[in-house]
mmCIF file of C-alpha atoms in Angstrom:
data_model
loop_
_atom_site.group_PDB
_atom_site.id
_atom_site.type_symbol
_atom_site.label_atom_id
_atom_site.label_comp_id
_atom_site.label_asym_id
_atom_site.label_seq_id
_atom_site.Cartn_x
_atom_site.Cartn_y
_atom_site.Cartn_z
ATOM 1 C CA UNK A 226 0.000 0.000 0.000
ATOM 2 C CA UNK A 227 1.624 3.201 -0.727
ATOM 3 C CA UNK A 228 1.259 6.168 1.496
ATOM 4 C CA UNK A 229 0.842 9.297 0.630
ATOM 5 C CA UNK A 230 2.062 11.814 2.860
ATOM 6 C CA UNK A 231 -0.338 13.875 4.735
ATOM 7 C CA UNK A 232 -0.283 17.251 3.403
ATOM 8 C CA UNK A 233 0.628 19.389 6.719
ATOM 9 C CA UNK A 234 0.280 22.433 4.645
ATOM 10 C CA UNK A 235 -3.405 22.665 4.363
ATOM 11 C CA UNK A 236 -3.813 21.856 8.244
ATOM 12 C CA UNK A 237 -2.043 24.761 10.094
ATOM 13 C CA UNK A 238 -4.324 26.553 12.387
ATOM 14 C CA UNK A 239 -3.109 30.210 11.025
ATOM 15 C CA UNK A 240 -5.891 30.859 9.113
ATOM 16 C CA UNK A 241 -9.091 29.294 10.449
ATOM 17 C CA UNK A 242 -10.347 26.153 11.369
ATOM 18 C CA UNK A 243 -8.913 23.419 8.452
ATOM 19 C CA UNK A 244 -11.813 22.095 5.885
ATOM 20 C CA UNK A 245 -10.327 18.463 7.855
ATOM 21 C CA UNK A 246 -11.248 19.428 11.237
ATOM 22 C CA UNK A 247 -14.990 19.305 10.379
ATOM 23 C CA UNK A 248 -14.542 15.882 8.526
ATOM 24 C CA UNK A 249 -12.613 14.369 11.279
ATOM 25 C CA UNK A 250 -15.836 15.864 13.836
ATOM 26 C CA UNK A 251 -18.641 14.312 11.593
ATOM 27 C CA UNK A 252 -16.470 11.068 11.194
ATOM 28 C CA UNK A 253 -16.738 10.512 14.884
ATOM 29 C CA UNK A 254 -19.967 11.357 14.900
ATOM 30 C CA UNK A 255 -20.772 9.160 12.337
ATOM 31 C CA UNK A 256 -19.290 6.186 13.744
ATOM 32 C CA UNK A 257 -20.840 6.636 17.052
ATOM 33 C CA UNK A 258 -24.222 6.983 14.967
ATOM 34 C CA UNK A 259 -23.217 3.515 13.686
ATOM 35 C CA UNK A 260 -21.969 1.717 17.033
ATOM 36 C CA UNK A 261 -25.868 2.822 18.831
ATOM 37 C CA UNK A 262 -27.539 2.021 15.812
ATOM 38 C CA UNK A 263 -26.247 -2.350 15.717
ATOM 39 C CA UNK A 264 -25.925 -2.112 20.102
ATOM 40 C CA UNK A 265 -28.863 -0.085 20.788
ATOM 41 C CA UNK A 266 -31.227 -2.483 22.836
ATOM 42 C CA UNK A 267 -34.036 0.284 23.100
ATOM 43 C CA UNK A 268 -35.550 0.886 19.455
ATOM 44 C CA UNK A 269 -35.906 4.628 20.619
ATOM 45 C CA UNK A 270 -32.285 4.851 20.478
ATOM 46 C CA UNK A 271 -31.769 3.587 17.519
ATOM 47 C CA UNK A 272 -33.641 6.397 16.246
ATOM 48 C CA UNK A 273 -31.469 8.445 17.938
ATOM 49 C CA UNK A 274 -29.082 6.534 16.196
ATOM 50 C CA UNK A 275 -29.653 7.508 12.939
ATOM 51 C CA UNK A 276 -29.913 11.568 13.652
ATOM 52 C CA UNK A 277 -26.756 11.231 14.964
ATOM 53 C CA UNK A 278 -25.436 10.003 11.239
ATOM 54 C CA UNK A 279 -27.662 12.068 9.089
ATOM 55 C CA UNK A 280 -26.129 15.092 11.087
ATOM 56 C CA UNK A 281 -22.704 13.702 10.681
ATOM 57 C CA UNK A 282 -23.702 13.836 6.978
ATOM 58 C CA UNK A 283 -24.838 17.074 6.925
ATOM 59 C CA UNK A 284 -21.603 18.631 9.098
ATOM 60 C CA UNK A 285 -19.789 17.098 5.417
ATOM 61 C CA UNK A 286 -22.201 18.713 3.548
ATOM 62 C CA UNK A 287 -21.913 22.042 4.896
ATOM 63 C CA UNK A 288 -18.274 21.968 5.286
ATOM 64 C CA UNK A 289 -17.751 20.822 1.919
ATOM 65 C CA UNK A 290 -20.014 23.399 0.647
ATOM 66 C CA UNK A 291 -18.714 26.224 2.788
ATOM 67 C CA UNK A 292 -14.783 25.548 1.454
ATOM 68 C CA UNK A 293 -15.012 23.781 -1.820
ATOM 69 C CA UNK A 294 -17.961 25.309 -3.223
ATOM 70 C CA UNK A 295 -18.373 29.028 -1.969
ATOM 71 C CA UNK A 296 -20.211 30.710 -4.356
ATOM 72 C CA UNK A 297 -22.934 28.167 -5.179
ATOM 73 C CA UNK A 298 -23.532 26.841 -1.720
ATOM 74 C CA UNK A 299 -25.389 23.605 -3.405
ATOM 75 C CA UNK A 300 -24.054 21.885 -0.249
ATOM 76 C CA UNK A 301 -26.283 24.103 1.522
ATOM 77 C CA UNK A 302 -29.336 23.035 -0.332
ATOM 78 C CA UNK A 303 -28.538 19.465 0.066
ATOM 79 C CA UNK A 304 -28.368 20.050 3.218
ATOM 80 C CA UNK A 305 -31.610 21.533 4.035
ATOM 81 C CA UNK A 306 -33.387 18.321 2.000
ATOM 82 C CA UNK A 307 -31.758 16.235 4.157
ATOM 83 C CA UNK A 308 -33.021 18.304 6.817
ATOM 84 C CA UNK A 309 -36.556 17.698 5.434
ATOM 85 C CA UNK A 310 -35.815 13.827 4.924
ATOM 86 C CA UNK A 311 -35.030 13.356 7.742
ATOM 87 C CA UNK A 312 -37.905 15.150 9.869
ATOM 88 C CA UNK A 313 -40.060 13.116 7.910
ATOM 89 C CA UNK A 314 -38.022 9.862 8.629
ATOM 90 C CA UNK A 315 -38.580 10.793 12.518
ATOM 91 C CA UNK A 316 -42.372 10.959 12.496
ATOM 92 C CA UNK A 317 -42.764 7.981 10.534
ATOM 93 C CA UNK A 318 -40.155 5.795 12.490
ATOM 94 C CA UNK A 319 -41.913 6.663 15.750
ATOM 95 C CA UNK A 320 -45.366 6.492 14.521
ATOM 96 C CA UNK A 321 -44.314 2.576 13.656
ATOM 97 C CA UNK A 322 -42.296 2.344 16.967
ATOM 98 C CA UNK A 323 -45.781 3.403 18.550
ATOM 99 C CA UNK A 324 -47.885 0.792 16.524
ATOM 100 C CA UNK A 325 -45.455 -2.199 17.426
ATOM 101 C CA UNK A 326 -45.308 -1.122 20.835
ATOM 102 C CA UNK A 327 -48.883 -1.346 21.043
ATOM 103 C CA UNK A 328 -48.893 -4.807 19.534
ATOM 104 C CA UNK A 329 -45.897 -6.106 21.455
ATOM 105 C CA UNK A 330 -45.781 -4.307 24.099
ATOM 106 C CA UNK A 331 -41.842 -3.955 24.176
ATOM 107 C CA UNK A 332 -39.694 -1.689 23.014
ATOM 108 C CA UNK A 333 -36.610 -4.318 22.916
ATOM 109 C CA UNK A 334 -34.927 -4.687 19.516
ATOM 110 C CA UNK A 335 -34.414 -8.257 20.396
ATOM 111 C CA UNK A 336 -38.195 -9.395 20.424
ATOM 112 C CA UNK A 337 -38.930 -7.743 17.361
ATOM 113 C CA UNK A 338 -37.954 -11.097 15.665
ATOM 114 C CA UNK A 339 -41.342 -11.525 13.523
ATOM 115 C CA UNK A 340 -39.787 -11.755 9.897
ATOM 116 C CA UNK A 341 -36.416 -13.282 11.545
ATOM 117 C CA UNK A 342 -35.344 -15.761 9.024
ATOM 118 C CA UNK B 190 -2.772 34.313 14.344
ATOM 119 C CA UNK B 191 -5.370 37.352 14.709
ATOM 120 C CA UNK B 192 -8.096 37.641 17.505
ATOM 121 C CA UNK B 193 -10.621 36.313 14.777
ATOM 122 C CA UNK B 194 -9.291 33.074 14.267
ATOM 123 C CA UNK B 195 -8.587 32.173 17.675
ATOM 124 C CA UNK B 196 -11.767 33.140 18.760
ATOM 125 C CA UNK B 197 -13.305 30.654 15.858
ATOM 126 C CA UNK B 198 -10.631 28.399 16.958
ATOM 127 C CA UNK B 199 -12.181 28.370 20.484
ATOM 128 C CA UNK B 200 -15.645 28.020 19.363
ATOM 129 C CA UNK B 201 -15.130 25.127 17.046
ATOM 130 C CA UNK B 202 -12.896 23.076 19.830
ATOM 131 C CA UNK B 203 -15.692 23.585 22.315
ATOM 132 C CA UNK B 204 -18.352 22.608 19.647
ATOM 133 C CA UNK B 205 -16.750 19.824 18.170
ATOM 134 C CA UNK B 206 -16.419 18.402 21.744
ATOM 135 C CA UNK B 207 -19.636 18.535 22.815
ATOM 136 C CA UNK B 208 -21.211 17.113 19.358
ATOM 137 C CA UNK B 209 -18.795 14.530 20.099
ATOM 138 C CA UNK B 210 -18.830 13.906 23.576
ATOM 139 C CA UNK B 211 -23.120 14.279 23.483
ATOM 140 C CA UNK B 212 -23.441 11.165 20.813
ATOM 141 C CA UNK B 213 -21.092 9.580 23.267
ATOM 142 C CA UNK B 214 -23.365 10.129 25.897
ATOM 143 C CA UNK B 215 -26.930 9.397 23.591
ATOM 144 C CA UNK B 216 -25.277 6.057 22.430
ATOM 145 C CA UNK B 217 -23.863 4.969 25.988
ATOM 146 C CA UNK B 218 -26.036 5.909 28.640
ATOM 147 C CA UNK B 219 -28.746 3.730 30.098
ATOM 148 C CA UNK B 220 -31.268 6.324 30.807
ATOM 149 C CA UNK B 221 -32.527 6.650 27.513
ATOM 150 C CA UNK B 222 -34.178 10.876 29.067
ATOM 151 C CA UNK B 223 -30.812 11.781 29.492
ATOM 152 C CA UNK B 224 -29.899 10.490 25.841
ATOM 153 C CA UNK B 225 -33.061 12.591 24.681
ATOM 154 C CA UNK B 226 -31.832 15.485 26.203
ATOM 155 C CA UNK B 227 -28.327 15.023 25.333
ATOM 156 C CA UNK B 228 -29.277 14.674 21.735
ATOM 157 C CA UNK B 229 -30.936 18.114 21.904
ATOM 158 C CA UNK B 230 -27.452 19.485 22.808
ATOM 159 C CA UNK B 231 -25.731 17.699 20.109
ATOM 160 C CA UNK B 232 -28.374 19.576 17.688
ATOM 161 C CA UNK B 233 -27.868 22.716 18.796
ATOM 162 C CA UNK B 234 -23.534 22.530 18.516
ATOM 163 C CA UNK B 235 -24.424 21.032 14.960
ATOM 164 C CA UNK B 236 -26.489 24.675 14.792
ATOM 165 C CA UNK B 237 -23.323 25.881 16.290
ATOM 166 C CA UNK B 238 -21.104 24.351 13.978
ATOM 167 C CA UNK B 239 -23.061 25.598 10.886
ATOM 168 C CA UNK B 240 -22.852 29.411 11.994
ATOM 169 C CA UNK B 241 -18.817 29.070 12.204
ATOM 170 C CA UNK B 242 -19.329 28.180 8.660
ATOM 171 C CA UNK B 243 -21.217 31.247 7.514
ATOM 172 C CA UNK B 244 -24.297 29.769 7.259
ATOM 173 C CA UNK B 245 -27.138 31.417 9.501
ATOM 174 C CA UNK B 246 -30.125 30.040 7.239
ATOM 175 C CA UNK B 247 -28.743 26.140 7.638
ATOM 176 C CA UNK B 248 -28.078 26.797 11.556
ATOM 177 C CA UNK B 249 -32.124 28.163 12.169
ATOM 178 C CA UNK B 250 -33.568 25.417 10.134
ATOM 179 C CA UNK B 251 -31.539 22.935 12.255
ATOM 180 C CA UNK B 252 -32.548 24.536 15.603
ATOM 181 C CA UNK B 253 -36.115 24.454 14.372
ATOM 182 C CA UNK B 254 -36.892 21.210 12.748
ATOM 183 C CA UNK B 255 -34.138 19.468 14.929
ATOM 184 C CA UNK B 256 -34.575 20.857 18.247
ATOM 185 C CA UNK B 257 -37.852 22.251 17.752
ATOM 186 C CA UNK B 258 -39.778 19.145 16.577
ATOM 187 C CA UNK B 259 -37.636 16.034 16.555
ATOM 188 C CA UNK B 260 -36.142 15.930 19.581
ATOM 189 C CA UNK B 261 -39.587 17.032 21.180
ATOM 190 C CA UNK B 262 -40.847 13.993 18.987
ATOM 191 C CA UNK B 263 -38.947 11.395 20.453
ATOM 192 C CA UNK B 264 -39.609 13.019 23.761
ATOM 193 C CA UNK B 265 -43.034 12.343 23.342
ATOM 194 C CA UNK B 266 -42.518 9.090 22.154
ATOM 195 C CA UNK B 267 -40.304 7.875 25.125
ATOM 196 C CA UNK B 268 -43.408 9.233 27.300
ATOM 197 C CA UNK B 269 -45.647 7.055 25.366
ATOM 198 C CA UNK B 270 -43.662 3.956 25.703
ATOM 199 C CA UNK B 271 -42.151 4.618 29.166
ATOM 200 C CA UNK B 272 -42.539 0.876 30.488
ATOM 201 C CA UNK B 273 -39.187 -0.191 32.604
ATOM 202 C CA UNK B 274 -38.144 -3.125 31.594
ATOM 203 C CA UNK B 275 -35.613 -5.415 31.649
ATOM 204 C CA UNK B 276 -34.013 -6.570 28.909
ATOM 205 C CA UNK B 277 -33.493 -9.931 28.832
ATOM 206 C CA UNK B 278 -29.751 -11.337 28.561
ATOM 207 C CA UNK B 279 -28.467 -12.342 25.182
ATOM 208 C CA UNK B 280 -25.480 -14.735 24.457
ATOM 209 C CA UNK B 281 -23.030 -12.784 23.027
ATOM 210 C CA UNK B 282 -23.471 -9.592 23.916
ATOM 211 C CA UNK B 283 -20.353 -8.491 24.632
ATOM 212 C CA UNK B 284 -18.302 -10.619 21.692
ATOM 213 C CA UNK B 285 -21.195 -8.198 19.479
ATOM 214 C CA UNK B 286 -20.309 -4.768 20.949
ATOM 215 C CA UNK B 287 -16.297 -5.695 20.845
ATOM 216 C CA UNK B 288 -16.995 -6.781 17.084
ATOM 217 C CA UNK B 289 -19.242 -3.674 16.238
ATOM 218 C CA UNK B 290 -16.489 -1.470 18.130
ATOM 219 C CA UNK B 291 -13.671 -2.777 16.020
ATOM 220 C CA UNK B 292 -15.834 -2.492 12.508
ATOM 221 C CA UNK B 293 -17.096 1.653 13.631
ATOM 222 C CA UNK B 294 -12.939 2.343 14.698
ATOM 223 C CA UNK B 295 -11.873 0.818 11.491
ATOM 224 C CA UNK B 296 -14.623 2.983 9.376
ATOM 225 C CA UNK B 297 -13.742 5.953 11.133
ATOM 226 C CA UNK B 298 -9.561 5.045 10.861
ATOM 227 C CA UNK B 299 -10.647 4.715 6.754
ATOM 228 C CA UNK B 300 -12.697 7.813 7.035
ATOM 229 C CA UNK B 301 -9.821 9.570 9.181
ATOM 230 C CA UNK B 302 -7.330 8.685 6.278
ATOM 231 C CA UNK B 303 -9.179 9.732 2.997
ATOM 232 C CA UNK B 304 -10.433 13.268 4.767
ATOM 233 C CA UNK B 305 -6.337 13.705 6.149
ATOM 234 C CA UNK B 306 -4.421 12.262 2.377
ATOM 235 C CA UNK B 307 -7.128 13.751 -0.338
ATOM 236 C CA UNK B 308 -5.300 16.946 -2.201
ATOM 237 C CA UNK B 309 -8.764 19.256 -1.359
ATOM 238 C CA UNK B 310 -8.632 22.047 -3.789
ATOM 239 C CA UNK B 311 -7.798 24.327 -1.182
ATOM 240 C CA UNK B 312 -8.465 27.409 -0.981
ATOM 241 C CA UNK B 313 -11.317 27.521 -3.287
ATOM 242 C CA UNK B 314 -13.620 30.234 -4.399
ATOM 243 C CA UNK B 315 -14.682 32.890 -2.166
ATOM 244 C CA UNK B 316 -17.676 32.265 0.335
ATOM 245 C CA UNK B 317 -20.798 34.117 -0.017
ATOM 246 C CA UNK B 318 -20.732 34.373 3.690
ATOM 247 C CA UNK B 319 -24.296 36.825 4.653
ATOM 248 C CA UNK B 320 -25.428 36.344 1.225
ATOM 249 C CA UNK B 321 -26.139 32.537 1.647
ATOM 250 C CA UNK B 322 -29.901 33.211 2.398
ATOM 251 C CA UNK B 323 -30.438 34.500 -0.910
ATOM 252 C CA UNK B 324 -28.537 31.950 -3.117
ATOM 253 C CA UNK B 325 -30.481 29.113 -0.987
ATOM 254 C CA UNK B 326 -33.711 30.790 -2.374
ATOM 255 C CA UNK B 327 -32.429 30.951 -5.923
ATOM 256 C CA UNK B 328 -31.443 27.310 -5.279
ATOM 257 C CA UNK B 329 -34.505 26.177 -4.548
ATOM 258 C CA UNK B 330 -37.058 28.154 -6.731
ATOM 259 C CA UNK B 331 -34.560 27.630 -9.705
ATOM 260 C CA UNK B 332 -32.540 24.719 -10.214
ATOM 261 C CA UNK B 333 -33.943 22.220 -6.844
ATOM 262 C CA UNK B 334 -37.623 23.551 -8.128
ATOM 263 C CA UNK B 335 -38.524 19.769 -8.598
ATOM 264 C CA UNK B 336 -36.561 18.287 -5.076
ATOM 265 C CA UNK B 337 -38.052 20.904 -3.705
ATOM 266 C CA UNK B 338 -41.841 20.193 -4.786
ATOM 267 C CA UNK B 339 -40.729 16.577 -3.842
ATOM 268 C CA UNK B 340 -39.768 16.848 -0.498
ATOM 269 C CA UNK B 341 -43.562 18.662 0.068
ATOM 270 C CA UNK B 342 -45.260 15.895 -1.653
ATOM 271 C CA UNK B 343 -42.846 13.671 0.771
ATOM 272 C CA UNK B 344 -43.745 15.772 3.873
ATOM 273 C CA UNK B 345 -47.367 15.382 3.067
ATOM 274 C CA UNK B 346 -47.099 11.747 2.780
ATOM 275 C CA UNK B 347 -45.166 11.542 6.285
ATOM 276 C CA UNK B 348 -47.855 13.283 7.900
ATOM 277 C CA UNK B 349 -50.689 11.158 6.855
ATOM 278 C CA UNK B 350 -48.648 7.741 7.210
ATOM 279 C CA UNK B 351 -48.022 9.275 10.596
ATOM 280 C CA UNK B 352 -51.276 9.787 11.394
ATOM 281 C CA UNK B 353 -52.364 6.041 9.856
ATOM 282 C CA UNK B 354 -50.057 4.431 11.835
ATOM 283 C CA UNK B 355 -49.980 5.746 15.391
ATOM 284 C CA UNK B 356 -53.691 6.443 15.753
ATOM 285 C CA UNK B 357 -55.306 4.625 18.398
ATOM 286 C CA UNK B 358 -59.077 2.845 17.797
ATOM 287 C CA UNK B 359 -61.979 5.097 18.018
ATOM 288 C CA UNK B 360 -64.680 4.213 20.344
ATOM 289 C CA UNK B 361 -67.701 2.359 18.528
ATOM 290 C CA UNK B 362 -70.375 4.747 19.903
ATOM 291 C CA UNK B 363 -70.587 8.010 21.276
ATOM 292 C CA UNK B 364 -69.993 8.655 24.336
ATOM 293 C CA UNK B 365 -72.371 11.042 25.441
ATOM 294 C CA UNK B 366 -74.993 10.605 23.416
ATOM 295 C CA UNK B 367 -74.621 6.410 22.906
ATOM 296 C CA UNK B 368 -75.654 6.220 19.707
ATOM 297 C CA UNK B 369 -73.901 4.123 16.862
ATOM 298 C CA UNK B 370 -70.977 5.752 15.177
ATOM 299 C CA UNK B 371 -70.629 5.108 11.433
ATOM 300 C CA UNK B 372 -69.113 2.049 11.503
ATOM 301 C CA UNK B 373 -67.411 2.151 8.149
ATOM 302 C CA UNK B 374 -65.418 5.339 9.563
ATOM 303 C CA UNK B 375 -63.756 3.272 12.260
ATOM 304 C CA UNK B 376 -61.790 0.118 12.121
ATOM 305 C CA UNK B 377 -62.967 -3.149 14.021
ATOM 306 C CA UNK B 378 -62.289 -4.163 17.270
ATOM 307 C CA UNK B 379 -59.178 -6.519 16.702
ATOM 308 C CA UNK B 380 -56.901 -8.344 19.497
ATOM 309 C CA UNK B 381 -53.539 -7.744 18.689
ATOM 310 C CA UNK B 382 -52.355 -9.804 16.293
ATOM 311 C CA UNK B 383 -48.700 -9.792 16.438
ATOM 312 C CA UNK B 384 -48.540 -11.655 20.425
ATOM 313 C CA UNK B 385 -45.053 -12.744 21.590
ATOM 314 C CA UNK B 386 -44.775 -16.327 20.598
ATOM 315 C CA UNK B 387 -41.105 -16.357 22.424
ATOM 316 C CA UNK B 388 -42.189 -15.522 25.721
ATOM 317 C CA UNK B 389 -44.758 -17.862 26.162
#
């Protein structure tokens, strides 16, 4: 594997927080967003879950749009669709996680094992 | 290194640490209020986040739709399903969450690389900075006219399928006069159909 050096040029704090800094923050948060969502016992959480990585995704968005692509924020845009999506996503998910509840009467992840193969 | 930048240097090291510490604390506590609450702060130094970056429009809609109505959502729906429980044991359930750790630290090492050895086309073109309000309009009445019709249509659909699903089952006659209610307005009496098989 070769490896390209990392390009300390474009990371020096003089001038403002680095384009990578935000990457490295929604990478994290991604990744945590990704841990809850396959441990999460609590189908609440998962929920939670995926927020957390649709806002990782928009932190990437914005960033991108803010350095790379400063004059026609497009990122920006993007962004407030997934905004949208995603509120959407939120009432529907719970409106389900209400329905099961009331048919199961658990929120575990584990005994929702009806189409388990 | 002027007053400006350290100040925005500052901001984002506070930020970024409590977006990051917050999921921390939404994925790893056990009291799923304080994860709730926690993931109300991790919206708002997203909202934070997206004001360093110049754009004010981004940061409201966040505080709104985020804070405003889906955090209160899943407040509502933790009330609604508040039942303590406990969870049954698994087998395996550590081996899973050492396994799922090692997979999410890989990602993020692969993630960490490509965002640190990529050649961005740094600096690029000037930011718009307080005009970003007005290109978002443009955006979306010009070119993201038909996303944009789209994600009402979408909306619309939420709301109804939200409505469908969570709705609970009307009473069969009035209640204070006792007369019949149209019965082809309101579904049958059912017992629930999906019982736990498992526990019995």
């Amino acid at each position: 594997m070769d490896s390209t050096p990392i390009d300390v040029t474009s990371l020096s704090l003089a001038d403002g927080v680095p384009l990578q800094a935000y990457l490295v923050v929604a990478a994290l948060l991604f990744c945590t967003g990704v841990w809850g969502l396959i441990n999460s016992r609590n189908a609440v959480r998962v929920l939670m879950s995926i927020e957390l990585m649709l806002n990782a995704v928009n932190i990437n968005l914005m960033a991108f749009s803010s350095y790379l692509d400063g004059q026609l924020i497009r990122g920006q845009v993007f962004a407030i669709f997934v905004i949208t999506v995603a509120a959407a996503e939120a009432a529907v998910g719970l409106a389900i996680l209400l329905s099961l509840y009331r048919n199961r009467e658990t929120v575990d992840m584990e005994r929702f094992n009806l189409l388990r193969w | 290194m002027t007053i400006a930048t350290t100040t925005q240097l500052i901001c984002f090291a506070v930020l970024a640490s409590t977006v990051v510490l917050g999921a921390l604390g939404v994925v790893l506590l056990p009291n799923i209020v304080y994860s709730a609450f926690l993931l109300g702060g991790v919206f708002l130094s997203v909202a934070g986040l997206y004001l360093l970056l110049n754009a004010s429009f981004v940061a409201a809609a966040q505080v709104l739709v985020y804070v405003g109505a889906v955090n209160v959502l899943i407040l509502f729906a933790i009330m609604l399903v508040n039942k303590r429980e406990d969870l049954s044991a698994i087998p395996g359930l550590a081996v899973r969450r050492l396994l799922s750790g090692l997979v999410c630290g890989g990602l993020f090492a692969l993630l960490l690389r490509v965002a640190l050895t990529t050649p961005w086309a740094l600096p690029g073109p000037l930011p718009v900075g307080e005009e970003a309000t007005i290109r978002i309009g443009e955006h979306l009445f010009s070119d993201y006219l038909l996303p944009f019709e789209l994600a009402s249509v979408l909306l619309l659909m939420a709301m109804i399928g939200a409505i469908v699903l969570a709705r609970r089952d009307v009473f069969s006659r009035d209640i204070a006069t006792g007369e019949e209610v149209d019965q082809a307005l309101i579904e049958k009496a059912r017992t629930p159909l999906l019982l736990d098989k498992s526990a019995s």
